[in-house]
Amino acid sequence: MRIVRLTNDTKNSILNNLLKRSPNNYTQYENAVNEIIEGVRSRRDGAVFDYTLKFDRFELNADNIKVSRAELDEAYEKLDSGLIDVIKQSAENIRSFHLKQLRNSWFDAKEDGTILGMKLTPIEKAGVYVPGGKAAYPSSLLMNVIPAKVAGVKKIILTTPPGTDGGINAGTLVAADIAGVDTIYRVGGAQAIAALAFGTESIPKVDKITGPGNIFVALAKKAVYGYVGIDSIAGPSEIMVLADETANPRYIAADLLSQAEHDELASAILVTTSGELADKVSEEVDGFIKTLGRSEIIKRSLDNYGYILLADSMQDAIDTVNAVASEHLEILTANPFDTMTRIKNAGAIFLGEYASEPLGDYFAGPNHILPTNGTARFFSPLNVDDFIKKTSIISYSREALSKVHKQIELFAESEGLTAHANSIRTRFENAE
């Protein structure tokens, strides 16, 4: 794995290289995605069926589009009972964590009759997209569905692409049942996003769409934003490890590769102040690659977006971490909790040598739907608030308004909005 001396020039070069992976740079696919979306808007089920036959090679119709209870029961039979137990425990950990995020509506009343507040209401319908085939990740399904359930969303709809035989990954079906999905449709790709956004004869329109997918799914979510809400435009997976000389190089190498195996656009970066650690991590990476199943993907990922950055000081290393704003950040320093206090930008932070990134992916409870491509500077992990609307509440008595009406009128008139001022003034036109 390449070792690079960290300077302002190398930092800027790496940042520019990482940003190339953003879905915003894949504009060559936008016309195809927009064509699919418009097809679904105009022909509804007919377009969904045609695109499913074209892309997934399965003949979909109104009778087989929905997954049956019998298929869910069959999925339990296919899955190892030990894995089912793990999915159930993971779901419970995720639920417990997200329950702590719940907030209540609030109201602040004053003696003069002023009442201000915030009314919290869950959205009515949420649509969750789950990839299929080799990219089927039941863990992501749990992370999308459970916060919506905790928030109180009344109806949760899942779409996922079918195999050529119409089948759905058994793990996906079991996880959906455990998480509490209401209805599952065997539809994938941009056509699924369009169906959720606009509705068809079979698939109801939802209020928000969440969940990862390929570039066509990401661009489709971007295109329908505004008609519905979305979680984010997710980019390729990424991990950054911040370490000093006390860290275990073998653990670091293993953790870097846990993300590099996702796809050739994944990013894995170590930033450290120790040249000795950098050399040892590079050696451990080379050794692991010889034994891992997705070695060709890992090699391409590391060649494209893998770095070991050697910093002159811990402050330089921390500044780089904050500039990259990685999806996953592991801190392996002598005092990781102290180091963490200086981190401003990261999707999720893993502290200490036993908090490896896959712990967050599968089991700990915090959400693994995280901001990517530097968006941790302004985005947060998927959470309960993503499924809740906040409505402002305002009530004034005559007494309360009389104290401030002239100030409001002055403000409105200063903006040239005389009707605004008149709306307030009218209530006091007969006052002495």
CSV table of C-alpha atoms in Angstrom, one decimal:
chain,number,residue,atom,x,y,z
A,1,MET,CA,0.0,0.0,0.0
A,2,ARG,CA,1.5,3.3,-1.0
A,3,ILE,CA,2.9,5.6,1.7
A,4,VAL,CA,2.8,9.4,1.0
A,5,ARG,CA,4.3,12.2,3.0
A,6,LEU,CA,1.5,14.5,4.1
A,7,THR,CA,1.8,18.1,2.8
A,8,ASN,CA,-0.7,20.7,1.8
A,9,ASP,CA,-0.2,19.8,-1.8
A,10,THR,CA,-0.7,16.0,-1.2
A,11,LYS,CA,-3.7,16.7,1.0
A,12,ASN,CA,-5.4,18.8,-1.6
A,13,SER,CA,-4.5,16.3,-4.4
A,14,ILE,CA,-6.1,13.5,-2.4
A,15,LEU,CA,-9.2,15.5,-1.6
A,16,ASN,CA,-9.7,16.3,-5.3
A,17,ASN,CA,-9.1,12.6,-6.1
A,18,LEU,CA,-11.7,11.4,-3.6
A,19,LEU,CA,-14.3,13.9,-4.8
A,20,LYS,CA,-14.2,12.3,-8.3
A,21,ARG,CA,-16.2,9.4,-6.8
A,22,SER,CA,-19.2,11.6,-6.1
A,23,PRO,CA,-22.4,10.6,-7.9
A,24,ASN,CA,-22.6,14.2,-9.0
A,25,ASN,CA,-19.8,13.5,-11.4
A,26,TYR,CA,-21.6,10.7,-13.3
A,27,THR,CA,-23.8,13.0,-15.4
A,28,GLN,CA,-23.4,10.7,-18.5
A,29,TYR,CA,-26.1,8.4,-16.9
A,30,GLU,CA,-28.6,11.2,-16.1
A,31,ASN,CA,-30.4,11.1,-19.4
A,32,ALA,CA,-31.0,7.4,-19.1
A,33,VAL,CA,-32.3,7.8,-15.5
A,34,ASN,CA,-34.6,10.7,-16.4
A,35,GLU,CA,-36.0,8.6,-19.3
A,36,ILE,CA,-36.8,5.8,-16.9
A,37,ILE,CA,-38.4,8.2,-14.4
A,38,GLU,CA,-40.6,9.9,-17.0
A,39,GLY,CA,-41.6,6.4,-18.3
A,40,VAL,CA,-42.8,5.4,-14.9
A,41,ARG,CA,-44.6,8.7,-14.4
A,42,SER,CA,-46.5,8.4,-17.6
A,43,ARG,CA,-47.1,4.6,-17.9
A,44,ARG,CA,-46.9,3.7,-14.3
A,45,ASP,CA,-47.1,-0.1,-13.7
A,46,GLY,CA,-46.6,-0.8,-17.5
A,47,ALA,CA,-43.2,0.9,-17.4
A,48,VAL,CA,-42.1,-0.8,-14.2
A,49,PHE,CA,-42.9,-4.2,-15.7
A,50,ASP,CA,-41.1,-3.4,-18.9
A,51,TYR,CA,-38.0,-2.1,-17.2
A,52,THR,CA,-37.9,-5.1,-14.8
A,53,LEU,CA,-38.0,-7.4,-17.8
A,54,LYS,CA,-35.3,-5.4,-19.5
A,55,PHE,CA,-32.8,-5.0,-16.6
A,56,ASP,CA,-33.6,-7.9,-14.3
A,57,ARG,CA,-34.9,-10.4,-16.9
A,58,PHE,CA,-38.0,-11.2,-14.9
A,59,GLU,CA,-41.5,-11.0,-16.2
A,60,LEU,CA,-43.2,-8.8,-13.5
A,61,ASN,CA,-47.0,-8.3,-13.4
A,62,ALA,CA,-49.7,-7.0,-11.0
A,63,ASP,CA,-50.1,-10.5,-9.5
A,64,ASN,CA,-46.5,-11.2,-8.6
A,65,ILE,CA,-45.1,-7.8,-7.9
A,66,LYS,CA,-45.8,-8.1,-4.2
A,67,VAL,CA,-43.9,-10.5,-1.9
A,68,SER,CA,-46.3,-12.9,-0.1
A,69,ARG,CA,-46.4,-14.1,3.5
A,70,ALA,CA,-45.6,-17.6,2.2
A,71,GLU,CA,-42.3,-16.3,0.7
A,72,LEU,CA,-41.4,-14.7,4.0
A,73,ASP,CA,-42.0,-18.0,5.8
A,74,GLU,CA,-40.0,-19.8,3.2
A,75,ALA,CA,-37.1,-17.4,3.7
A,76,TYR,CA,-36.9,-18.3,7.4
A,77,GLU,CA,-36.5,-21.9,6.4
A,78,LYS,CA,-33.7,-21.1,4.0
A,79,LEU,CA,-31.7,-19.1,6.6
A,80,ASP,CA,-29.4,-20.5,9.3
A,81,SER,CA,-31.2,-20.2,12.7
A,82,GLY,CA,-28.0,-18.7,14.2
A,83,LEU,CA,-28.0,-16.0,11.6
A,84,ILE,CA,-31.7,-15.3,12.3
A,85,ASP,CA,-30.8,-14.8,16.0
A,86,VAL,CA,-28.0,-12.4,15.1
A,87,ILE,CA,-30.4,-10.4,12.9
A,88,LYS,CA,-32.9,-10.2,15.8
A,89,GLN,CA,-30.2,-9.1,18.3
A,90,SER,CA,-28.8,-6.5,15.8
A,91,ALA,CA,-32.4,-5.2,15.3
A,92,GLU,CA,-32.9,-4.9,19.0
A,93,ASN,CA,-29.5,-3.0,19.4
A,94,ILE,CA,-30.5,-0.6,16.6
A,95,ARG,CA,-33.9,-0.1,18.1
A,96,SER,CA,-32.6,0.6,21.6
A,97,PHE,CA,-30.1,3.2,20.2
A,98,HIS,CA,-32.6,5.0,18.1
A,99,LEU,CA,-35.2,5.1,20.9
A,100,LYS,CA,-32.9,7.5,22.7
A,101,GLN,CA,-33.2,9.9,19.8
A,102,LEU,CA,-37.0,10.4,20.3
A,103,ARG,CA,-38.1,13.9,21.2
A,104,ASN,CA,-41.5,15.3,22.2
A,105,SER,CA,-43.5,18.2,20.9
A,106,TRP,CA,-43.0,21.2,23.1
A,107,PHE,CA,-44.9,24.4,23.9
A,108,ASP,CA,-43.8,27.6,25.8
A,109,ALA,CA,-46.6,29.7,27.2
A,110,LYS,CA,-46.2,33.1,28.7
A,111,GLU,CA,-48.5,35.1,31.0
A,112,ASP,CA,-49.3,37.7,28.3
A,113,GLY,CA,-50.9,35.0,26.1
A,114,THR,CA,-47.9,34.2,23.9
A,115,ILE,CA,-47.6,30.5,23.0
A,116,LEU,CA,-44.8,29.2,20.9
A,117,GLY,CA,-43.9,25.6,20.2
A,118,MET,CA,-42.9,22.8,17.9
A,119,LYS,CA,-45.2,20.0,16.9
A,120,LEU,CA,-43.5,16.8,15.9
A,121,THR,CA,-45.3,14.5,13.5
A,122,PRO,CA,-44.0,11.3,11.8
A,123,ILE,CA,-44.3,11.1,8.1
A,124,GLU,CA,-47.1,8.9,6.8
A,125,LYS,CA,-45.3,6.6,4.4
A,126,ALA,CA,-41.6,5.8,3.9
A,127,GLY,CA,-40.0,3.9,1.0
A,128,VAL,CA,-36.9,1.9,1.6
A,129,TYR,CA,-34.7,0.7,-1.2
A,130,VAL,CA,-32.5,-2.4,-0.7
A,131,PRO,CA,-30.1,-3.6,-3.4
A,132,GLY,CA,-30.3,-7.2,-4.7
A,133,GLY,CA,-28.0,-9.8,-6.0
A,134,LYS,CA,-24.4,-9.8,-4.6
A,135,ALA,CA,-25.0,-6.4,-3.1
A,136,ALA,CA,-27.9,-7.5,-0.9
A,137,TYR,CA,-27.2,-6.2,2.6
A,138,PRO,CA,-29.9,-7.1,5.3
A,139,SER,CA,-27.9,-5.0,7.7
A,140,SER,CA,-28.7,-1.8,5.7
A,141,LEU,CA,-32.3,-2.8,5.6
A,142,LEU,CA,-32.4,-2.8,9.4
A,143,MET,CA,-30.6,0.6,9.6
A,144,ASN,CA,-33.2,2.2,7.3
A,145,VAL,CA,-36.4,0.6,8.6
A,146,ILE,CA,-36.0,0.6,12.3
A,147,PRO,CA,-35.5,4.4,12.8
A,148,ALA,CA,-38.7,4.9,10.7
A,149,LYS,CA,-40.5,2.4,13.0
A,150,VAL,CA,-39.2,4.2,16.1
A,151,ALA,CA,-40.3,7.5,14.7
A,152,GLY,CA,-43.8,6.2,14.3
A,153,VAL,CA,-44.1,6.0,10.5
A,154,LYS,CA,-47.4,4.3,9.7
A,155,LYS,CA,-46.5,2.5,6.5
A,156,ILE,CA,-43.1,1.3,5.4
A,157,ILE,CA,-42.7,0.0,1.9
A,158,LEU,CA,-39.7,-1.9,0.7
A,159,THR,CA,-38.5,-2.3,-2.9
A,160,THR,CA,-35.7,-4.6,-4.0
A,161,PRO,CA,-34.8,-6.1,-7.4
A,162,PRO,CA,-35.8,-9.7,-8.1
A,163,GLY,CA,-33.5,-12.4,-9.5
A,164,THR,CA,-34.2,-13.8,-12.9
A,165,ASP,CA,-36.6,-16.3,-11.2
A,166,GLY,CA,-38.3,-13.5,-9.3
A,167,GLY,CA,-36.7,-14.6,-6.0
A,168,ILE,CA,-35.5,-12.2,-3.3
A,169,ASN,CA,-32.5,-12.7,-1.1
A,170,ALA,CA,-33.6,-14.7,2.0
A,171,GLY,CA,-31.7,-12.5,4.4
A,172,THR,CA,-33.4,-9.4,3.0
A,173,LEU,CA,-36.8,-11.0,3.5
A,174,VAL,CA,-36.1,-12.1,7.0
A,175,ALA,CA,-34.6,-8.8,8.0
A,176,ALA,CA,-37.6,-7.0,6.5
A,177,ASP,CA,-40.0,-9.1,8.5
A,178,ILE,CA,-38.1,-8.7,11.8
A,179,ALA,CA,-37.8,-4.9,11.2
A,180,GLY,CA,-41.5,-4.5,10.6
A,181,VAL,CA,-41.8,-3.7,6.9
A,182,ASP,CA,-45.4,-3.5,5.8
A,183,THR,CA,-45.2,-4.4,2.1
A,184,ILE,CA,-42.3,-5.6,-0.1
A,185,TYR,CA,-42.3,-5.1,-3.9
A,186,ARG,CA,-39.9,-7.0,-6.1
A,187,VAL,CA,-38.8,-3.9,-8.1
A,188,GLY,CA,-35.3,-2.5,-8.4
A,189,GLY,CA,-33.3,0.2,-10.1
A,190,ALA,CA,-34.3,3.7,-11.0
A,191,GLN,CA,-37.8,2.4,-11.9
A,192,ALA,CA,-38.3,1.5,-8.2
A,193,ILE,CA,-37.3,5.0,-7.1
A,194,ALA,CA,-39.7,6.6,-9.6
A,195,ALA,CA,-42.5,4.3,-8.6
A,196,LEU,CA,-42.0,5.2,-4.9
A,197,ALA,CA,-41.8,8.9,-5.8
A,198,PHE,CA,-44.9,9.2,-8.0
A,199,GLY,CA,-46.9,6.0,-7.4
A,200,THR,CA,-48.2,3.4,-9.8
A,201,GLU,CA,-51.3,1.2,-9.8
A,202,SER,CA,-49.4,-1.3,-7.6
A,203,ILE,CA,-47.0,0.8,-5.6
A,204,PRO,CA,-48.2,3.7,-3.5
A,205,LYS,CA,-46.5,7.1,-3.5
A,206,VAL,CA,-44.4,7.6,-0.4
A,207,ASP,CA,-43.2,10.8,1.4
A,208,LYS,CA,-39.6,9.9,1.8
A,209,ILE,CA,-37.1,7.4,0.2
A,210,THR,CA,-34.1,6.1,1.9
A,211,GLY,CA,-31.6,3.4,1.2
A,212,PRO,CA,-28.4,2.7,-0.8
A,213,GLY,CA,-28.1,1.6,-4.4
A,214,ASN,CA,-26.0,1.8,-7.6
A,215,ILE,CA,-25.3,4.9,-9.6
A,216,PHE,CA,-28.7,4.7,-11.3
A,217,VAL,CA,-30.5,4.5,-8.0
A,218,ALA,CA,-28.4,7.4,-6.6
A,219,LEU,CA,-29.1,9.6,-9.6
A,220,ALA,CA,-32.8,8.7,-9.5
A,221,LYS,CA,-33.1,9.7,-5.9
A,222,LYS,CA,-31.4,13.0,-6.8
A,223,ALA,CA,-33.9,13.5,-9.6
A,224,VAL,CA,-37.0,12.9,-7.5
A,225,TYR,CA,-35.9,15.0,-4.6
A,226,GLY,CA,-38.4,17.7,-4.1
A,227,TYR,CA,-41.3,15.5,-5.1
A,228,VAL,CA,-40.4,13.4,-2.1
A,229,GLY,CA,-37.8,13.6,0.6
A,230,ILE,CA,-34.6,11.5,0.4
A,231,ASP,CA,-31.9,10.6,2.9
A,232,SER,CA,-28.9,11.6,0.8
A,233,ILE,CA,-27.0,10.9,-2.4
A,234,ALA,CA,-24.7,8.2,-1.1
A,235,GLY,CA,-21.3,7.7,-2.6
A,236,PRO,CA,-18.8,4.8,-2.3
A,237,SER,CA,-17.8,3.5,1.1
A,238,GLU,CA,-14.8,5.0,2.8
A,239,ILE,CA,-12.7,4.6,6.0
A,240,MET,CA,-10.1,6.7,7.6
A,241,VAL,CA,-7.8,5.5,10.4
A,242,LEU,CA,-6.0,8.0,12.6
A,243,ALA,CA,-3.2,6.3,14.5
A,244,ASP,CA,-0.1,6.9,16.5
A,245,GLU,CA,2.9,4.6,17.3
A,246,THR,CA,0.8,2.8,20.0
A,247,ALA,CA,-1.6,1.3,17.4
A,248,ASN,CA,-1.6,-2.4,16.3
A,249,PRO,CA,-0.6,-2.4,12.5
A,250,ARG,CA,-2.4,-5.7,11.9
A,251,TYR,CA,-5.7,-4.4,13.2
A,252,ILE,CA,-5.4,-1.3,11.1
A,253,ALA,CA,-4.6,-3.3,7.9
A,254,ALA,CA,-7.6,-5.5,8.5
A,255,ASP,CA,-9.9,-2.5,9.1
A,256,LEU,CA,-8.8,-0.7,6.0
A,257,LEU,CA,-9.5,-3.7,3.9
A,258,SER,CA,-12.9,-4.1,5.4
A,259,GLN,CA,-14.0,-1.1,3.4
A,260,ALA,CA,-11.7,-1.5,0.3
A,261,GLU,CA,-13.6,-4.8,-0.5
A,262,HIS,CA,-16.9,-3.0,-1.1
A,263,ASP,CA,-16.0,-1.9,-4.6
A,264,GLU,CA,-13.1,-0.4,-6.6
A,265,LEU,CA,-14.3,3.2,-5.8
A,266,ALA,CA,-14.1,2.6,-2.1
A,267,SER,CA,-11.5,4.6,-0.2
A,268,ALA,CA,-9.2,3.4,2.6
A,269,ILE,CA,-6.8,5.9,4.2
A,270,LEU,CA,-4.5,5.7,7.2
A,271,VAL,CA,-3.0,8.9,8.6
A,272,THR,CA,-0.3,8.5,11.2
A,273,THR,CA,2.7,10.3,12.7
A,274,SER,CA,4.7,7.0,12.9
A,275,GLY,CA,6.9,6.0,9.9
A,276,GLU,CA,7.4,2.6,11.5
A,277,LEU,CA,3.7,2.0,11.8
A,278,ALA,CA,3.2,3.1,8.2
A,279,ASP,CA,5.7,0.5,7.0
A,280,LYS,CA,4.2,-2.3,9.1
A,281,VAL,CA,0.6,-1.6,8.0
A,282,SER,CA,1.7,-1.6,4.4
A,283,GLU,CA,3.2,-5.1,4.9
A,284,GLU,CA,0.2,-6.4,6.7
A,285,VAL,CA,-2.1,-5.2,3.9
A,286,ASP,CA,0.0,-7.1,1.4
A,287,GLY,CA,-0.3,-10.2,3.5
A,288,PHE,CA,-4.0,-10.0,4.0
A,289,ILE,CA,-4.7,-9.4,0.3
A,290,LYS,CA,-3.2,-12.8,-0.5
A,291,THR,CA,-5.8,-14.5,1.7
A,292,LEU,CA,-9.0,-12.5,1.1
A,293,GLY,CA,-11.8,-13.5,-1.3
A,294,ARG,CA,-12.3,-10.1,-3.0
A,295,SER,CA,-8.7,-9.5,-3.5
A,296,GLU,CA,-9.0,-8.1,-7.1
A,297,ILE,CA,-11.6,-5.5,-6.0
A,298,ILE,CA,-9.4,-4.6,-3.0
A,299,LYS,CA,-6.3,-4.1,-5.1
A,300,ARG,CA,-8.2,-1.8,-7.5
A,301,SER,CA,-9.7,0.1,-4.6
A,302,LEU,CA,-6.3,0.6,-3.0
A,303,ASP,CA,-4.6,1.5,-6.3
A,304,ASN,CA,-7.2,4.2,-6.9
A,305,TYR,CA,-8.1,5.6,-3.5
A,306,GLY,CA,-5.9,3.9,-0.9
A,307,TYR,CA,-3.3,5.9,1.0
A,308,ILE,CA,-1.0,5.7,4.0
A,309,LEU,CA,-0.3,9.4,4.9
A,310,LEU,CA,2.7,10.2,7.1
A,311,ALA,CA,2.1,13.4,9.0
A,312,ASP,CA,4.7,15.5,10.8
A,313,SER,CA,2.5,16.1,13.8
A,314,MET,CA,-0.7,14.8,15.3
A,315,GLN,CA,-2.3,18.2,14.7
A,316,ASP,CA,-1.5,17.9,11.0
A,317,ALA,CA,-3.1,14.5,11.0
A,318,ILE,CA,-6.2,15.8,12.7
A,319,ASP,CA,-6.5,18.7,10.3
A,320,THR,CA,-6.4,16.2,7.4
A,321,VAL,CA,-9.1,14.0,9.1
A,322,ASN,CA,-11.3,17.1,9.4
A,323,ALA,CA,-10.7,18.1,5.8
A,324,VAL,CA,-11.5,14.6,4.4
A,325,ALA,CA,-14.6,14.3,6.6
A,326,SER,CA,-14.7,10.5,6.2
A,327,GLU,CA,-17.8,8.3,6.4
A,328,HIS,CA,-16.0,6.0,9.0
A,329,LEU,CA,-13.2,7.2,11.2
A,330,GLU,CA,-11.3,4.9,13.6
A,331,ILE,CA,-9.1,6.5,16.2
A,332,LEU,CA,-6.2,4.3,17.4
A,333,THR,CA,-4.1,6.6,19.6
A,334,ALA,CA,-2.8,6.4,23.1
A,335,ASN,CA,-5.9,8.4,24.3
A,336,PRO,CA,-8.5,8.0,21.7
A,337,PHE,CA,-11.2,9.8,23.7
A,338,ASP,CA,-9.0,12.9,24.0
A,339,THR,CA,-8.2,12.8,20.3
A,340,MET,CA,-11.9,12.5,19.5
A,341,THR,CA,-12.6,15.9,21.1
A,342,ARG,CA,-10.6,17.5,18.3
A,343,ILE,CA,-12.5,15.8,15.5
A,344,LYS,CA,-15.2,18.0,13.9
A,345,ASN,CA,-16.1,16.1,10.7
A,346,ALA,CA,-16.8,12.3,10.5
A,347,GLY,CA,-19.9,10.2,9.9
A,348,ALA,CA,-19.2,7.7,12.7
A,349,ILE,CA,-16.2,7.6,15.0
A,350,PHE,CA,-14.8,4.3,16.4
A,351,LEU,CA,-12.6,4.6,19.5
A,352,GLY,CA,-10.0,2.1,20.5
A,353,GLU,CA,-8.6,-1.0,19.0
A,354,TYR,CA,-11.7,-3.2,19.7
A,355,ALA,CA,-14.2,-0.8,18.0
A,356,SER,CA,-13.5,-2.0,14.5
A,357,GLU,CA,-15.7,-0.5,11.7
A,358,PRO,CA,-17.7,-3.7,11.0
A,359,LEU,CA,-19.0,-3.5,14.6
A,360,GLY,CA,-20.9,-0.4,13.5
A,361,ASP,CA,-22.0,-2.0,10.2
A,362,TYR,CA,-23.7,-4.9,11.8
A,363,PHE,CA,-24.3,-4.9,15.5
A,364,ALA,CA,-23.6,-2.0,17.9
A,365,GLY,CA,-26.8,0.0,17.2
A,366,PRO,CA,-25.8,3.4,15.8
A,367,ASN,CA,-26.9,3.9,12.2
A,368,HIS,CA,-24.5,2.9,9.4
A,369,ILE,CA,-26.2,5.0,6.8
A,370,LEU,CA,-23.6,7.7,6.9
A,371,PRO,CA,-22.6,10.8,5.0
A,372,THR,CA,-19.9,10.1,2.3
A,373,ASN,CA,-17.7,12.2,0.0
A,374,GLY,CA,-16.9,14.8,2.5
A,375,THR,CA,-20.6,15.5,3.3
A,376,ALA,CA,-20.0,14.7,7.0
A,377,ARG,CA,-19.1,18.4,7.1
A,378,PHE,CA,-22.8,19.2,7.0
A,379,PHE,CA,-24.8,15.9,7.1
A,380,SER,CA,-25.5,13.5,9.9
A,381,PRO,CA,-26.1,9.7,10.0
A,382,LEU,CA,-29.7,8.5,9.2
A,383,ASN,CA,-31.7,8.9,12.4
A,384,VAL,CA,-35.2,9.2,13.8
A,385,ASP,CA,-35.5,12.9,13.0
A,386,ASP,CA,-35.2,12.0,9.3
A,387,PHE,CA,-38.7,10.5,9.5
A,388,ILE,CA,-40.3,13.2,11.6
A,389,LYS,CA,-41.6,16.6,10.4
A,390,LYS,CA,-41.3,19.6,12.7
A,391,THR,CA,-44.1,22.2,12.6
A,392,SER,CA,-43.8,25.6,14.3
A,393,ILE,CA,-46.7,26.6,16.5
A,394,ILE,CA,-47.5,30.3,17.1
A,395,SER,CA,-50.3,31.9,19.1
A,396,TYR,CA,-50.5,35.5,20.4
A,397,SER,CA,-53.3,37.1,22.5
A,398,ARG,CA,-54.4,40.6,21.6
A,399,GLU,CA,-52.4,41.9,24.6
A,400,ALA,CA,-49.2,40.2,23.4
A,401,LEU,CA,-49.6,41.4,19.8
A,402,SER,CA,-50.5,45.0,20.9
A,403,LYS,CA,-47.0,45.3,22.5
A,404,VAL,CA,-45.2,44.6,19.3
A,405,HIS,CA,-47.5,45.4,16.4
A,406,LYS,CA,-45.9,48.7,15.5
A,407,GLN,CA,-42.5,47.0,15.4
A,408,ILE,CA,-43.7,44.3,13.0
A,409,GLU,CA,-45.4,46.9,10.8
A,410,LEU,CA,-42.2,48.9,10.6
A,411,PHE,CA,-40.2,45.8,9.6
A,412,ALA,CA,-42.7,44.8,6.9
A,413,GLU,CA,-42.8,48.3,5.5
A,414,SER,CA,-39.0,48.5,5.4
A,415,GLU,CA,-39.2,45.5,3.0
A,416,GLY,CA,-41.9,47.1,0.9
A,417,LEU,CA,-44.5,44.6,1.9
A,418,THR,CA,-47.4,46.8,2.7
A,419,ALA,CA,-50.0,44.0,2.8
A,420,HIS,CA,-47.9,42.3,5.5
A,421,ALA,CA,-48.0,45.5,7.5
A,422,ASN,CA,-51.7,46.0,6.9
A,423,SER,CA,-52.4,42.4,8.1
A,424,ILE,CA,-51.1,43.4,11.5
A,425,ARG,CA,-52.4,47.0,11.5
A,426,THR,CA,-55.9,46.0,10.7
A,427,ARG,CA,-56.3,44.3,14.1
A,428,PHE,CA,-55.7,47.6,15.9
A,429,GLU,CA,-57.3,50.1,13.5
A,430,ASN,CA,-60.0,51.1,16.0
A,431,ALA,CA,-57.7,51.2,19.0
A,432,GLU,CA,-57.3,54.5,20.8
